[in-house]
Short mmCIF file of C-alpha atoms in Angstrom, two decimals:
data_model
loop_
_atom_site.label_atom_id
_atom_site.label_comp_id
_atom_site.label_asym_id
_atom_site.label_seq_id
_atom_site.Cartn_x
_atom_site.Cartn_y
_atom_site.Cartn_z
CA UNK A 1 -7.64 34.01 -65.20
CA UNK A 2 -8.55 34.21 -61.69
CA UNK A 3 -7.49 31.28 -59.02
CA UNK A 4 -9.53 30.20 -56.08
CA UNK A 5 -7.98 29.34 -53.05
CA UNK A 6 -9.80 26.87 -51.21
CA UNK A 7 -9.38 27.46 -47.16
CA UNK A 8 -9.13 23.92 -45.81
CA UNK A 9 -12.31 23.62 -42.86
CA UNK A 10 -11.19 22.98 -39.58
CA UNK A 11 -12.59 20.64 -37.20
CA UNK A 12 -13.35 22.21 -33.79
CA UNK A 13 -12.91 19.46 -32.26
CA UNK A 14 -9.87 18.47 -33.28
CA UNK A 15 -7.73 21.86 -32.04
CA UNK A 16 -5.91 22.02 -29.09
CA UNK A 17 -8.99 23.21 -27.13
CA UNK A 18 -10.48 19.66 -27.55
CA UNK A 19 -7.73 17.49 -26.24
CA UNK A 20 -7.37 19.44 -23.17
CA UNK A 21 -11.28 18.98 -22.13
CA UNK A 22 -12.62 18.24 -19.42
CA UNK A 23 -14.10 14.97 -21.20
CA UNK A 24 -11.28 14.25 -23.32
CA UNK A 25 -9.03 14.47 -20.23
CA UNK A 26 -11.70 11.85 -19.01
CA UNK A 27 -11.86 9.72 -21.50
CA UNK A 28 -7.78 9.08 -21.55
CA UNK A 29 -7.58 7.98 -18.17
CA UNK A 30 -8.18 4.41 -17.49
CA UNK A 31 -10.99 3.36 -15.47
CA UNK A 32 -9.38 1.21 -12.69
CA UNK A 33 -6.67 3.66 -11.90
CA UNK A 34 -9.30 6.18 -12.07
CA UNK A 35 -11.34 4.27 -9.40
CA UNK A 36 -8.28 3.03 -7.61
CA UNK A 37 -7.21 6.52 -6.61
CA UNK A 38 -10.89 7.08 -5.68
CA UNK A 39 -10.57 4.63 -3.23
CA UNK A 40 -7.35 5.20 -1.75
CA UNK A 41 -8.64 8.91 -1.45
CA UNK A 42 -11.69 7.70 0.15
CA UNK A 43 -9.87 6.40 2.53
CA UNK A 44 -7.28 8.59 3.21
CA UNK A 45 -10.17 11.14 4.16
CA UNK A 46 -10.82 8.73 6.14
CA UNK A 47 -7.37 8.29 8.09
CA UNK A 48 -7.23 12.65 8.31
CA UNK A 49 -10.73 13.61 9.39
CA UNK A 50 -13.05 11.06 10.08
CA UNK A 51 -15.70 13.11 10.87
CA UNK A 52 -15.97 14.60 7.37
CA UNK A 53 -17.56 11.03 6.61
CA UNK A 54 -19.71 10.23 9.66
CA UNK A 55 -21.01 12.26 12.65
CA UNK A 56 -20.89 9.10 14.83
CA UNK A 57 -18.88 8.48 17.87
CA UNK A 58 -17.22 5.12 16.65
CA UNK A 59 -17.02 4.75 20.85
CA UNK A 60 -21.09 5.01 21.49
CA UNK A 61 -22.45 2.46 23.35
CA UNK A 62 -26.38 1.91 21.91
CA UNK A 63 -27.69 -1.93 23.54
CA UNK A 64 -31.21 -1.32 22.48
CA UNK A 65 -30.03 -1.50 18.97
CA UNK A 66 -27.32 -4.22 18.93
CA UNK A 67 -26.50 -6.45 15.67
CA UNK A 68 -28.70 -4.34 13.60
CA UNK A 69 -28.69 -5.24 10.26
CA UNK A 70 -27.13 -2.94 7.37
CA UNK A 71 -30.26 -0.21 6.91
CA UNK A 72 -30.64 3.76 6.78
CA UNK A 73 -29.95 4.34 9.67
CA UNK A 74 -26.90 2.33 9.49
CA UNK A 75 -25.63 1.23 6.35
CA UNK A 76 -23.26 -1.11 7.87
CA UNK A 77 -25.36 -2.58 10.28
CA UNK A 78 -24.48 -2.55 14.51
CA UNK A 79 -22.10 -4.39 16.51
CA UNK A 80 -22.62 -6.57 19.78
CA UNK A 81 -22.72 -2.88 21.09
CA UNK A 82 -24.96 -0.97 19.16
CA UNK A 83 -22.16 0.87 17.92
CA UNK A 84 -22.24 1.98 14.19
CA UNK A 85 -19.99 -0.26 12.35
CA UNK A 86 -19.79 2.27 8.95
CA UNK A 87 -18.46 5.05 11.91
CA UNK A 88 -15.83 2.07 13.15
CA UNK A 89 -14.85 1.60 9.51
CA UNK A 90 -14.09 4.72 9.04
CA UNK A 91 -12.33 5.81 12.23
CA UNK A 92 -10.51 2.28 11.99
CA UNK A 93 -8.63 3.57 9.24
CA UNK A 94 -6.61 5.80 10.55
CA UNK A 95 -4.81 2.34 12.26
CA UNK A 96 -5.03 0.17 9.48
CA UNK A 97 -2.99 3.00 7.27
CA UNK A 98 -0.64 3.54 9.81
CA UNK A 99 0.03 -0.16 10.01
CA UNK A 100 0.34 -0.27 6.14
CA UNK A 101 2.41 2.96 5.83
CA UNK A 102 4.91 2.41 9.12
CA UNK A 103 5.38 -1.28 8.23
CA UNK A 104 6.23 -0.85 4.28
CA UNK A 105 8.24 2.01 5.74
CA UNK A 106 10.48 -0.05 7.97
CA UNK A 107 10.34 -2.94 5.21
CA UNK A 108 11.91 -0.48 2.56
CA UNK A 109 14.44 1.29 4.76
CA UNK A 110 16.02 -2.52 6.05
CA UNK A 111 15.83 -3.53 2.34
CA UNK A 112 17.78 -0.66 0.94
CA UNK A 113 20.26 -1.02 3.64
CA UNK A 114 20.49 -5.17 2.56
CA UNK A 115 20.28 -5.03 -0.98
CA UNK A 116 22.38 -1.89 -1.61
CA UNK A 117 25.70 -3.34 0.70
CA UNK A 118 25.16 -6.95 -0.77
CA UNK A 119 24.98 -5.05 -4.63
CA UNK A 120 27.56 -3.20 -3.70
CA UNK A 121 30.06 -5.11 -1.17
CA UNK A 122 32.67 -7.32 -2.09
CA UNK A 123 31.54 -11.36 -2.57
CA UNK A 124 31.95 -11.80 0.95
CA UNK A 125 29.62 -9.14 2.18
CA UNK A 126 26.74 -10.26 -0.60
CA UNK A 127 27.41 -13.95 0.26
CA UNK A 128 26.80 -13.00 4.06
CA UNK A 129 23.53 -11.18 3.02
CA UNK A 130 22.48 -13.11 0.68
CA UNK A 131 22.13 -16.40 2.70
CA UNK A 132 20.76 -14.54 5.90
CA UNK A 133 18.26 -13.60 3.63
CA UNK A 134 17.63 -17.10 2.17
CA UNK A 135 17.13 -17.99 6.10
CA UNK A 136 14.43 -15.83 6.46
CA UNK A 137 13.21 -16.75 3.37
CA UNK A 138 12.44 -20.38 5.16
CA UNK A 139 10.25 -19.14 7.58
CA UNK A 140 6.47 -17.55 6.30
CA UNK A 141 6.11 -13.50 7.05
CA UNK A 142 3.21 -14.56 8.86
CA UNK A 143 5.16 -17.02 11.27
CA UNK A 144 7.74 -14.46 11.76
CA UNK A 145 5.25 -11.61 12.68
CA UNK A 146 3.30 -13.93 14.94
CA UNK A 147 6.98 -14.54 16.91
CA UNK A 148 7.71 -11.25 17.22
CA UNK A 149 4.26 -10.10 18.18
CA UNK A 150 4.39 -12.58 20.76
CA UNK A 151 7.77 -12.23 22.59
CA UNK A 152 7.02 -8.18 22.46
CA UNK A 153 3.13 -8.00 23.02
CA UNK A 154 0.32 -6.96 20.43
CA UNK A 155 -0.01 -3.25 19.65
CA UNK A 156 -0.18 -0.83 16.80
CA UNK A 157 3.83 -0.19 16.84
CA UNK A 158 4.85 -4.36 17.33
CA UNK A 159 2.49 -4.65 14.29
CA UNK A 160 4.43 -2.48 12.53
CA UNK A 161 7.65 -3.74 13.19
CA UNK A 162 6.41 -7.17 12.90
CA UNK A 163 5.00 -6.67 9.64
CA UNK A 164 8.16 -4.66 8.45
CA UNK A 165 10.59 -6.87 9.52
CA UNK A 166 8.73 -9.98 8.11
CA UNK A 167 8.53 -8.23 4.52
CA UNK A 168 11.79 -7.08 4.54
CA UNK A 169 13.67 -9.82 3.03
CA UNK A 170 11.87 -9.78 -0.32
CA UNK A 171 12.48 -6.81 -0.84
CA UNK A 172 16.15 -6.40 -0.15
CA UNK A 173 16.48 -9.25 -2.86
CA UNK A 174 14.54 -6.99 -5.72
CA UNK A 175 16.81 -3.71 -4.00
CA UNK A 176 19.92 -6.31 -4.62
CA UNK A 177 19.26 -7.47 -8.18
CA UNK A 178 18.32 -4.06 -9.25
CA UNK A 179 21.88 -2.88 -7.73
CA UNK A 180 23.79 -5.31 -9.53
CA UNK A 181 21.50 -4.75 -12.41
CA UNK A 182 22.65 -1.35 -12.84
CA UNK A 183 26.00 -1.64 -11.54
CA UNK A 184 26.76 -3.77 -14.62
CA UNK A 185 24.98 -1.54 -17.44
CA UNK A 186 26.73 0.08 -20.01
CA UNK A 187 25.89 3.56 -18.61
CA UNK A 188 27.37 2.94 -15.20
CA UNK A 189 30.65 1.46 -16.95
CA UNK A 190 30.96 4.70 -19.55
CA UNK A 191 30.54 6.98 -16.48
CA UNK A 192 33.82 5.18 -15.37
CA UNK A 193 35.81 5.46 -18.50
CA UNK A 194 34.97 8.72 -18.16
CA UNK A 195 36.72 9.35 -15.05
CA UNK A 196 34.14 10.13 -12.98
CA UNK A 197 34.55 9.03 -8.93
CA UNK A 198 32.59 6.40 -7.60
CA UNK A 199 30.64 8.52 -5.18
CA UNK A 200 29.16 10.80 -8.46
CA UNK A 201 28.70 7.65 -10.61
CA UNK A 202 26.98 6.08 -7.40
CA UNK A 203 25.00 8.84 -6.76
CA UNK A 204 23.94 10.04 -10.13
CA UNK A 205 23.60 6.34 -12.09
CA UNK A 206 23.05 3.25 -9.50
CA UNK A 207 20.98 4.84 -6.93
CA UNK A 208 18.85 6.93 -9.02
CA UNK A 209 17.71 3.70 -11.66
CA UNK A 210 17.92 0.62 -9.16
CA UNK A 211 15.44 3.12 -6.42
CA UNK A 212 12.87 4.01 -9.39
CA UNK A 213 10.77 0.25 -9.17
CA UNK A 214 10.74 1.23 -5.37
CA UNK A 215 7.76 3.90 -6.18
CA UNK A 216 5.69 1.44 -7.49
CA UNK A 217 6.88 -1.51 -5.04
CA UNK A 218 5.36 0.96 -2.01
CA UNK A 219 2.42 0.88 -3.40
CA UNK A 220 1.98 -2.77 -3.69
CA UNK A 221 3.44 -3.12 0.16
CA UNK A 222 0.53 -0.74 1.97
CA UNK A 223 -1.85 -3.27 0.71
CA UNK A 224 0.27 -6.32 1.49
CA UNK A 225 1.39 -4.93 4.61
CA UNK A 226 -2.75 -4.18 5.92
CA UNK A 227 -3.86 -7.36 5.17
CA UNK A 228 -0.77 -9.25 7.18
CA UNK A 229 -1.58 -6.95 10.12
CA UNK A 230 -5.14 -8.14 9.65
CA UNK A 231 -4.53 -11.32 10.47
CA UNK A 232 -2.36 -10.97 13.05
CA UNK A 233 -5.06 -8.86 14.79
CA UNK A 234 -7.22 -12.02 13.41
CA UNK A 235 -5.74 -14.14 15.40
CA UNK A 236 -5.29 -12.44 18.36
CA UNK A 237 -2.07 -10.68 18.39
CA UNK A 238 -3.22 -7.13 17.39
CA UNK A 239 -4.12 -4.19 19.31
CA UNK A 240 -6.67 -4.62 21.93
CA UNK A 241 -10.37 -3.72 22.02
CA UNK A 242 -12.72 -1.25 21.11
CA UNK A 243 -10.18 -0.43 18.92
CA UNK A 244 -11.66 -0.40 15.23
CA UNK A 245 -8.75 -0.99 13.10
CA UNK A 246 -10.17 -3.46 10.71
CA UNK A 247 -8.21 -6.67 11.87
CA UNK A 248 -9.60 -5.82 15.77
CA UNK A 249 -13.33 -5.54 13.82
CA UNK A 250 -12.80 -8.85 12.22
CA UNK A 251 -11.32 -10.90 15.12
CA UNK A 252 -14.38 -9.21 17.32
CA UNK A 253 -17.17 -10.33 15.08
CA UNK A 254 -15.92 -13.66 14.29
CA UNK A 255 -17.83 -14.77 17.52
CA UNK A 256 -21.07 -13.30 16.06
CA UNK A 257 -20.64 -14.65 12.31
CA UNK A 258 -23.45 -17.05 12.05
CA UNK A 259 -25.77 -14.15 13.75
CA UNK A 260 -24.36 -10.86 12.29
CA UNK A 261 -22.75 -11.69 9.34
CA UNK A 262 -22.27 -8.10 8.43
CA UNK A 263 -19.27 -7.77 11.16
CA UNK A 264 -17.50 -9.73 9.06
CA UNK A 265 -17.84 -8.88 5.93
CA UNK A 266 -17.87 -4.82 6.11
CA UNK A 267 -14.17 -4.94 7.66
CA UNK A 268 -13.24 -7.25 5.14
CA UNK A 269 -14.14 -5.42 2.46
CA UNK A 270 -12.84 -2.41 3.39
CA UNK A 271 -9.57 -4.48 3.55
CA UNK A 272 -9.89 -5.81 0.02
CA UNK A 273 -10.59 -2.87 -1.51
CA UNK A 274 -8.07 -0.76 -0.28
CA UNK A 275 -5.48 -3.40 -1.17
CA UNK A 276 -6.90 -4.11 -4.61
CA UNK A 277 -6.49 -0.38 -5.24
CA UNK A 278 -3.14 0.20 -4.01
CA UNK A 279 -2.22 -2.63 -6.07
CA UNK A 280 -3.99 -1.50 -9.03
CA UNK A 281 -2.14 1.91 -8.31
CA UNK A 282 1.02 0.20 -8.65
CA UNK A 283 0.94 -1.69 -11.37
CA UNK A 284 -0.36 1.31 -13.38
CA UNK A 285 2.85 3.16 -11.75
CA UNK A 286 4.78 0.59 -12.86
CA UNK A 287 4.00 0.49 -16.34
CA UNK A 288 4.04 3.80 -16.84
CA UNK A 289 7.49 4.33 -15.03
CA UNK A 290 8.53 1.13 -17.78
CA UNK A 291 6.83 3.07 -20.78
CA UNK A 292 8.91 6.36 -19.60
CA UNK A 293 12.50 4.31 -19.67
CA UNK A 294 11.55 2.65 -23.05
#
């Protein structure tokens, strides 16, 4: 009696071939972190080498075609000046990520330096920190950055320094209650029994866990931190014309809004989208840094 051995068929598609396509790849990443990094790249481009994206000199003065609408030959319309607004977009955000960058910067480094001696000081020390920090909790970042701006005079750096220092407080608090967080966990307490020294247990247990929201948090600030410097240079207090960061666009077309109502609005979308992204960024950090400690 003779047995036949049936082969089972394989699916082609379902080998190992398949789930490392091109497509497949594709299909598993999610759309708005997909377009979200689009963005940001867009724009970073943008901040490196302008001219990749426009052949315009974002300085060229062109009266006979002032407040042009958005058309062909300029798709974001003219300013007061003829000058191409797309170009002034573009160059503009080379500022406007500076800004965003140097002031979450500053904001993180004064935070760490907060949160990490009030987490790790004695009562007195965190009761010191903690109610300077409910002080400057009182006042609004934008109040604060509008103070400092001007006592010091507006320009890229007193943005950046305004914006940092009015951010600063809320995150030392996270930087503080992640600190104690951790300092408290059963890990950190083990590593003691253990006998190993503060320093290693510091340095291998509390920094490393109460630092890791910090990837995503820097994320969320570069948005946050443009769109404060935006309105400083909104109201006045940010670096001086032609300049085309985005706040300096806004504040100079607000005098032309019921004419040209495309000064306004190309700025501020640049503005919102590269905030929505970077926030969309890190909130899809965030959950995936929360999925990898589950």
């Amino acid at each position: 009696m003779t047995t036949t051995t049936l082969t089972p068929k394989t699916n082609p598609a379902s080998g190992p071939q398949a789930r490392t396509s091109p497509a497949a790849w594709l299909r598993a990443v999610p759309l708005a972190p997909a377009v979200s990094a689009a963005v940001v790249l867009f724009f970073v481009i943008a901040a490196i080498a302008p001219q990749l994206l426009t052949h315009r000199d974002p300085f060229a003065i062109d009266l006979a075609n002032a407040l042009q609408p958005p058309g062909l030959a300029h798709p974001f319309g003219t300013d007061q000046s003829g000058r191409d607004l797309y170009t002034r977009v573009v160059y503009g955000a080379r500022e406007s990520l500076l800004i965003g960058l140097g002031a979450t910067g500053l904001a993180i480094g004064i935070a760490v330096i907060l949160g990490v001696a009030s987490g790790l000081g004695g009562r007195l020390l965190d009761g010191v920190v903690s109610r300077g920090l409910e002080v400057l909790f009182a006042f609004p970042v934008l109040l604060l950055a509008m103070l400092f701006v001007t006592i010091y005079g507006p320009s890229v750096t007193t943005q950046i320094v305004a914006v940092g220092l009015g951010t600063a407080p809320g995150y030392a608090r996270m930087i503080r209650g992640q600190v104690l967080a951790v300092r408290h966990s059963g890990y950190v307490e083990a590593a003691h029994a253990l006998g190993h020294s503060r320093w290693t247990v510091l340095r291998q247990h509390v920094f490393p866990n109460a630092m890791r929201p910090l990837v995503a948090v820097v994320t969320l600030g570069i948005g946050q931190s443009i769109v404060w410097a935006s309105g400083l240079a909104f109201l006045g207090l940010g670096v001086a014309p032609p300049s085309p960061e985005w706040g300096a666009l806004l504040d100079a077309g607000r005098m032309f809004i019921t004419r040209a109502w495309w000064l306004e609005v190309m700025p501020g979308l640049a503005i919102v989208a590269i905030a929505l992204a970077a926030t969309s960024l890190g909130h899809f950090i965030q959950k995936k840094l929360e999925g990898a400690q589950s």
